[in-house]
Structure formats: structure tokens, C-alpha cells
GROMACS .gro file of C-alpha atoms in nm:
model
   72
    1UNK     CA    1  -3.748   1.756  -3.209
    2UNK     CA    2  -4.057   1.649  -3.024
    3UNK     CA    3  -4.076   1.615  -2.652
    4UNK     CA    4  -4.132   1.237  -2.679
    5UNK     CA    5  -3.817   1.190  -2.886
    6UNK     CA    6  -3.610   1.399  -2.647
    7UNK     CA    7  -3.750   1.202  -2.354
    8UNK     CA    8  -3.668   0.869  -2.523
    9UNK     CA    9  -3.310   0.985  -2.593
   10UNK     CA   10  -3.268   1.100  -2.233
   11UNK     CA   11  -3.398   0.767  -2.102
   12UNK     CA   12  -3.159   0.576  -2.330
   13UNK     CA   13  -2.868   0.789  -2.210
   14UNK     CA   14  -2.971   0.732  -1.850
   15UNK     CA   15  -2.975   0.355  -1.898
   16UNK     CA   16  -2.634   0.366  -2.067
   17UNK     CA   17  -2.494   0.567  -1.777
   18UNK     CA   18  -2.642   0.323  -1.526
   19UNK     CA   19  -2.464   0.037  -1.706
   20UNK     CA   20  -2.137   0.228  -1.699
   21UNK     CA   21  -2.174   0.295  -1.326
   22UNK     CA   22  -2.242  -0.073  -1.261
   23UNK     CA   23  -1.934  -0.176  -1.459
   24UNK     CA   24  -1.724   0.073  -1.265
   25UNK     CA   25  -1.857  -0.063  -0.935
   26UNK     CA   26  -1.766  -0.417  -1.037
   27UNK     CA   27  -1.418  -0.307  -1.141
   28UNK     CA   28  -1.371  -0.124  -0.811
   29UNK     CA   29  -1.475  -0.436  -0.620
   30UNK     CA   30  -1.230  -0.649  -0.819
   31UNK     CA   31  -0.953  -0.401  -0.745
   32UNK     CA   32  -1.035  -0.408  -0.374
   33UNK     CA   33  -1.020  -0.789  -0.374
   34UNK     CA   34  -0.685  -0.783  -0.554
   35UNK     CA   35  -0.555  -0.523  -0.307
   36UNK     CA   36  -0.663  -0.742  -0.017
   37UNK     CA   37  -0.487  -1.046  -0.169
   38UNK     CA   38  -0.165  -0.846  -0.209
   39UNK     CA   39  -0.193  -0.714   0.147
   40UNK     CA   40  -0.242  -1.067   0.279
   41UNK     CA   41   0.061  -1.194   0.087
   42UNK     CA   42   0.267  -0.904   0.216
   43UNK     CA   43   0.166  -0.973   0.575
   44UNK     CA   44   0.257  -1.341   0.538
   45UNK     CA   45   0.596  -1.249   0.394
   46UNK     CA   46   0.657  -1.004   0.676
   47UNK     CA   47   0.577  -1.273   0.933
   48UNK     CA   48   0.825  -1.508   0.764
   49UNK     CA   49   1.095  -1.242   0.759
   50UNK     CA   50   1.036  -1.164   1.126
   51UNK     CA   51   1.048  -1.532   1.218
   52UNK     CA   52   1.368  -1.592   1.019
   53UNK     CA   53   1.531  -1.283   1.169
   54UNK     CA   54   1.450  -1.401   1.521
   55UNK     CA   55   1.590  -1.746   1.444
   56UNK     CA   56   1.911  -1.597   1.303
   57UNK     CA   57   1.963  -1.398   1.622
   58UNK     CA   58   1.926  -1.705   1.849
   59UNK     CA   59   2.235  -1.910   1.934
   60UNK     CA   60   2.254  -2.247   1.757
   61UNK     CA   61   2.101  -2.538   1.944
   62UNK     CA   62   2.151  -2.909   1.934
   63UNK     CA   63   2.420  -3.170   1.969
   64UNK     CA   64   2.602  -3.083   1.646
   65UNK     CA   65   2.685  -2.730   1.760
   66UNK     CA   66   2.792  -2.850   2.103
   67UNK     CA   67   3.017  -3.116   1.952
   68UNK     CA   68   3.157  -2.877   1.692
   69UNK     CA   69   3.248  -2.624   1.961
   70UNK     CA   70   3.420  -2.890   2.172
   71UNK     CA   71   3.643  -2.998   1.885
   72UNK     CA   72   3.792  -2.651   1.839
   0.00000   0.00000   0.00000
């Protein structure tokens, strides 16, 4: 096999590998974006849980609860 043919094959392989690397980079970026979306959703859910837990620990407020307690 001549040197020119071997060089052409090596260049073709190099270009193919560059394309593969670029595809892998894009996939990694997409996965990072998806991870960030999941993390954001998790943080929002955690804030809701914390808020609801705090509300559940507070005594009831308002006229209804006052009136209900007086009737007992």
C-alpha cells in the first residue's frame, strides 16, 4: 500500500473520529441540560414540601377555627 493511500485512509479515519467526538459532546451537553432541569424541578418540589410542612405545624387561623373551638 502506498504512502499516499495510507495517508488518505488515516485522514478519513481522523475526520470520522472528529465527527464522533462532536456527537458525543452534543450528547453530553443535552444530558447536562436535562440534569439541570431535573435538579430545578427537585428544588421546586422541596420548597413546596418545606412550605407545606411549615403550614401544617402552624395553628389554624381565622374566624372559622375560633368559632369552631367556642362551640365545643
